[in-house]
Short mmCIF file of C-alpha atoms in Angstrom, two decimals:
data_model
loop_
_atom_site.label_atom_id
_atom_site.label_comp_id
_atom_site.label_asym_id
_atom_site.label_seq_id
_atom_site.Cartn_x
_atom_site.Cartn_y
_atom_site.Cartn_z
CA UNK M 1 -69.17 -35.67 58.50
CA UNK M 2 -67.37 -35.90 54.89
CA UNK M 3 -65.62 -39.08 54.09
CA UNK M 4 -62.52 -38.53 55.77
CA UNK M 5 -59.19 -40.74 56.39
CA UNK M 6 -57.94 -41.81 59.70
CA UNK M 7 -54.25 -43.10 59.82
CA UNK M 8 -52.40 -45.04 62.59
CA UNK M 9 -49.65 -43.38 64.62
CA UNK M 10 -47.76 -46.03 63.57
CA UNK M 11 -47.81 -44.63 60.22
CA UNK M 12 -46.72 -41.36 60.91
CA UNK M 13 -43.66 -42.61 62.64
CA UNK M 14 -42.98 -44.89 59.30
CA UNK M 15 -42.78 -41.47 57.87
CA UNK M 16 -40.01 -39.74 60.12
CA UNK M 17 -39.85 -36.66 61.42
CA UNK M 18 -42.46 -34.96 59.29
CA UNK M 19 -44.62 -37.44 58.35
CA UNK M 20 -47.51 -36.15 57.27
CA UNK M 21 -49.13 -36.51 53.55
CA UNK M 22 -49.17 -33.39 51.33
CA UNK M 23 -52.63 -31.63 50.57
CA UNK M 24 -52.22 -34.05 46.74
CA UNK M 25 -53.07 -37.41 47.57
CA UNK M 26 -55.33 -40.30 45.71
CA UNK M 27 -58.20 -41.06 48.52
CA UNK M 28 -57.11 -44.38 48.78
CA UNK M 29 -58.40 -46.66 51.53
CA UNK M 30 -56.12 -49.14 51.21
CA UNK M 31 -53.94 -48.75 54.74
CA UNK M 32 -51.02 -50.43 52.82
CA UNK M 33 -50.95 -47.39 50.88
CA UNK M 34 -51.79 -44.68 52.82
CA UNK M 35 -48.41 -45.79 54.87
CA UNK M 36 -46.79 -45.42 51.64
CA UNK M 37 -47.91 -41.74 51.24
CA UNK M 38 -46.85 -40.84 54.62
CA UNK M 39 -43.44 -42.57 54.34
CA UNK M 40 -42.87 -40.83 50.71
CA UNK M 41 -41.20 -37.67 51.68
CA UNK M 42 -41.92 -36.44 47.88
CA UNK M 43 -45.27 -36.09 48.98
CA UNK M 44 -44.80 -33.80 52.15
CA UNK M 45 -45.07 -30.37 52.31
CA UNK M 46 -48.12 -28.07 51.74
CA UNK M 47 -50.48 -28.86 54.27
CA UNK M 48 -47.42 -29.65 56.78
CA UNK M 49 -46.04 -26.76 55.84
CA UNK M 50 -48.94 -24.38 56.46
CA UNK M 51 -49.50 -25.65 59.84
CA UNK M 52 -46.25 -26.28 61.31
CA UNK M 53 -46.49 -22.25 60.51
CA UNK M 54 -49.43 -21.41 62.27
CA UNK M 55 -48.28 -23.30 64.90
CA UNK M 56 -44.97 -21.06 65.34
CA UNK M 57 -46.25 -18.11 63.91
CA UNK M 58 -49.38 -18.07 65.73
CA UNK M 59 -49.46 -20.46 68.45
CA UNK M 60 -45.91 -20.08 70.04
CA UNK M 61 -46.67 -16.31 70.45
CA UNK M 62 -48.80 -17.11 73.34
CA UNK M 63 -46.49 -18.80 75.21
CA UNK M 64 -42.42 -17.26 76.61
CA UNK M 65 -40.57 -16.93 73.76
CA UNK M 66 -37.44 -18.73 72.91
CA UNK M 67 -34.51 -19.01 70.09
CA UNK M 68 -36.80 -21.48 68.06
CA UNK M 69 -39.93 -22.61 67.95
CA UNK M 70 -40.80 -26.54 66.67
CA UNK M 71 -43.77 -27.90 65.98
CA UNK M 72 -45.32 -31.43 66.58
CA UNK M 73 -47.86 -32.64 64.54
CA UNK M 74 -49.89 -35.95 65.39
CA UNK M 75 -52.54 -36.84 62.75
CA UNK M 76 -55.58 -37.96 63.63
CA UNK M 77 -57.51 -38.28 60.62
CA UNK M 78 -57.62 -35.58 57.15
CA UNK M 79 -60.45 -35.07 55.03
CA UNK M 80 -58.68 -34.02 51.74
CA UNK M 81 -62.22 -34.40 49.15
CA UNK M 82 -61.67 -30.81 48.35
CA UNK M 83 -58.10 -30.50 47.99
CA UNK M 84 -58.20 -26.18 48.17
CA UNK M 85 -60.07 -26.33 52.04
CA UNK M 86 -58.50 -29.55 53.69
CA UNK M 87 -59.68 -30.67 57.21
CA UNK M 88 -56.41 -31.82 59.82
CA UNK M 89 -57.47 -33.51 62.80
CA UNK M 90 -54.81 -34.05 65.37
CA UNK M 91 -52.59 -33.60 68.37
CA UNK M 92 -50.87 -30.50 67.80
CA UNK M 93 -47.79 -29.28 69.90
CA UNK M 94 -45.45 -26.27 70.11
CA UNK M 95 -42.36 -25.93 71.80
CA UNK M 96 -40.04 -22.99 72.09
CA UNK M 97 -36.51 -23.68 73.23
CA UNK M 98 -33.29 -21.39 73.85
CA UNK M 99 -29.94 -22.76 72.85
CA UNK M 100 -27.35 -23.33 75.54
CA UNK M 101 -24.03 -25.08 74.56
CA UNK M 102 -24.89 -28.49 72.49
CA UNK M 103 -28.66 -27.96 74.25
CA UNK M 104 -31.62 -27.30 73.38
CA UNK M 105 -33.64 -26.41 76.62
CA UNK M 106 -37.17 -25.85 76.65
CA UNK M 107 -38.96 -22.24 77.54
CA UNK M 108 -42.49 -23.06 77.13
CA UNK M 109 -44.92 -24.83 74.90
CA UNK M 110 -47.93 -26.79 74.89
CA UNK M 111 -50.92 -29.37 72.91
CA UNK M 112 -53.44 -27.79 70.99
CA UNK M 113 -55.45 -30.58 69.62
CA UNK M 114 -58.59 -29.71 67.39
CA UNK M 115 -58.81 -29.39 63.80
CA UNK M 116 -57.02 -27.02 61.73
CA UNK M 117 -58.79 -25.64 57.90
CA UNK M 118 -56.04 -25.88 55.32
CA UNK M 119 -57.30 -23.60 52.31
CA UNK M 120 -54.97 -22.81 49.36
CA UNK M 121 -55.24 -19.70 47.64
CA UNK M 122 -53.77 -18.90 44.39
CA UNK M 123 -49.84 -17.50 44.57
CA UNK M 124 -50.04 -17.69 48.41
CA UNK M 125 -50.07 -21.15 48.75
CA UNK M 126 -51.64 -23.01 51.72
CA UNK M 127 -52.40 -21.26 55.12
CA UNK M 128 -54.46 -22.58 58.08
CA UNK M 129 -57.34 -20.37 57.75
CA UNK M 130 -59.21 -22.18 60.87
CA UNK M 131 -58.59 -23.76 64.68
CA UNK M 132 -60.96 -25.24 66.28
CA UNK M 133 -59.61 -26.35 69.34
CA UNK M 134 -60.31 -28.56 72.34
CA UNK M 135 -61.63 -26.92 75.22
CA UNK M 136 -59.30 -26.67 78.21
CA UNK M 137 -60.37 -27.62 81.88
CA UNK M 138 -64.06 -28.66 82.37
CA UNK M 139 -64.47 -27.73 78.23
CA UNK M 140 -62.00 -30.04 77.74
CA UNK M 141 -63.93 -33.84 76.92
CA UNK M 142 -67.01 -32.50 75.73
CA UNK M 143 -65.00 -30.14 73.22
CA UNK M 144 -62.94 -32.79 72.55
CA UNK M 145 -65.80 -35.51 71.14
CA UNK M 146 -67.68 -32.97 69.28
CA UNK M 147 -64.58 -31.79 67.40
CA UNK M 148 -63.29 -35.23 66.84
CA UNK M 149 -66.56 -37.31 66.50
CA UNK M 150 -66.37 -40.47 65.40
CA UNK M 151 -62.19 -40.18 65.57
CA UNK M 152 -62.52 -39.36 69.57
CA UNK M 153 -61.58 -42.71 70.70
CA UNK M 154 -58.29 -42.89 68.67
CA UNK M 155 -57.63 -39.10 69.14
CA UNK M 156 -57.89 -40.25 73.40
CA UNK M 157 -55.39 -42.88 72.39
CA UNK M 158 -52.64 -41.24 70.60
CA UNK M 159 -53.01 -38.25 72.99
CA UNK M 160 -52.18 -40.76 76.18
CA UNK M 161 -49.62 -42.10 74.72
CA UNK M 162 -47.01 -40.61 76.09
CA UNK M 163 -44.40 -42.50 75.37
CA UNK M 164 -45.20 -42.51 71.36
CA UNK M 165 -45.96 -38.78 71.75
CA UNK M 166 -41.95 -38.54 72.89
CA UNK M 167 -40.79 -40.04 69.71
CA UNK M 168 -42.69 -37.94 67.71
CA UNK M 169 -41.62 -35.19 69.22
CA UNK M 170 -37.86 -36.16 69.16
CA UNK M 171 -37.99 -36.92 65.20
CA UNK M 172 -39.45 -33.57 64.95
CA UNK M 173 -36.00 -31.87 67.13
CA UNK M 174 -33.96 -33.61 65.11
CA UNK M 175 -35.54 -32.73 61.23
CA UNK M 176 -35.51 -28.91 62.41
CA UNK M 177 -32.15 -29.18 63.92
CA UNK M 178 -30.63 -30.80 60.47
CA UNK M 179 -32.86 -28.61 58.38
CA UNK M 180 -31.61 -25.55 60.51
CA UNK M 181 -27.79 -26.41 60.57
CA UNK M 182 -28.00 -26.33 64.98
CA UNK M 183 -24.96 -27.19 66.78
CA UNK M 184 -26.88 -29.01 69.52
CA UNK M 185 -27.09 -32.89 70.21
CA UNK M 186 -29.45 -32.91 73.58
CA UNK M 187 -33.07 -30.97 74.27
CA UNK M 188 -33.74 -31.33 78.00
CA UNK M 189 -37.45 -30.07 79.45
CA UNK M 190 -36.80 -28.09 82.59
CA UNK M 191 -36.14 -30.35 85.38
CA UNK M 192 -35.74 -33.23 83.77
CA UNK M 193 -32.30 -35.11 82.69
CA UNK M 194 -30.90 -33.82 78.80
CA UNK M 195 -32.44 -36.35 76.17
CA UNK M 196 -30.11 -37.03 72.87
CA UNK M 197 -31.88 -36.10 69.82
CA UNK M 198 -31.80 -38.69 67.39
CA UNK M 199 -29.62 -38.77 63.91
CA UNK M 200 -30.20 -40.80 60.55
#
C-alpha cells in the first residue's frame, strides 16, 4: 500500500462542516499540521468537492428521492503522492431530505464506506472516477479489512461512533443549509424527535 495519511476524527471536526483537505497538500506527517490543513478552509475544495458530487449525483439516486441531497464525509486516511489520482478512504453518507416548514425531514439515505479514486483531468477538474465499497451483509467485514487494510481498526472506530458520526453529520446540515440560503432550523429522521441544526 502507498504511503498514505491517516487523520483523527477529531481533526475533521476541528475543521467544521467540510473538513476535509484539498487534493494540494505538503505530505506532512507532522499531526500538528495536518490539523492545520483540515481546519484551513482555503485549502478545501477539489477532492471534497468531487465526492460530495458523486455522492448526490450518483449515490442518492439509489435511494427515494427528496428536495436535497447532503453528503457526509468521514476521512479515514488519503493517499495524495500523486496529486491527479488521489485515494479517499472513509465513512461516506448520503441523505436526502424534503423540506416541511422550518424542517428538514429525512426521505432516505445511507453509509457507503470504501474508498473513492479522485483523478483530475484537465478543464474538468476533479471527479471520483472509482468506489470501491464495503460489502453489505455477510460481505460486509471481510470487504471491509481488505479495502481498508492496515486503517481497518480506526475505520471500525469512527464508523461505531455514533455519537461523533451525529456531529458530523449536523455540521454538514448546517454548511449546506447556509451555503443554500434554506429557511429551516431543525432536520428530524423519521420517528425520531426534530434535532436543531447548529449555527456559527
Amino acid at each position: 500500500m502507498k504511503k498514505m495519511k491517516s487523520w483523527m476524527l477529531a481533526a475533521i471536526l476541528i475543521g467544521g462542516s467540510m473538513g476535509f483537505t484539498s487534493c494540494h497538500n505538503d505530505n506532512s506527517n507532522k499531526e500538528s499540521e495536518q490539523i492545520a490543513e483540515i481546519a484551513d478552509e482555503s485549502r478545501q475544495g477539489d477532492c471534497e468537492y468531487a465526492i460530495g458530487m458523486y455522492l448526490t449525483d450518483s449515490v442518492a439516486a439509489h435511494y427515494s428521492p427528496g428536495e436535497v441531497s447532503i453528503p457526509c464525509i468521514q476521512v479515514v486516511g488519503i493517499d495524495d503522492s500523486n496529486p491527479d489520482s488521489v485515494l479517499v478512504w472513509g465513512d461516506f453518507w448520503v441523505f436526502n431530505y424534503n423540506v416541511a416548514g422550518d424542517t428538514l425531514k429525512m426521505v432516505s439515505g445511507g453509509a457507503h464506506p470504501g474508498m473513492m479514486v479522485v483523478q483530475h483531468s484537465s478543464g474538468a477538474g476533479y471527479a471520483v472516477t472509482a468506489f470501491d465499497r464495503v460489502g453489505d451483509g455477510s460481505e460486509y467485514l471481510a470487504s471491509a479489512k481488505r479495502i481498508f487494510g492496515d486503517l481497518y481498526d480506526f475505520f471500525h472506530k469512527v464508523n461505531s461512533d455514533e455519537e461523533s458520526r451525529e456531529a458530523v453529520r449536523a455540521n454538514f446540515i448546517a454548511s449546506y443549509v447556509k451555503e443554500h440560503k434554506l429557511p429551516v432550523k431543525f432536520y428530524q429522521d423519521y420517528g425520531w424527535p426534530a434535532k436543531e441544526i447548529p449555527t456559527e
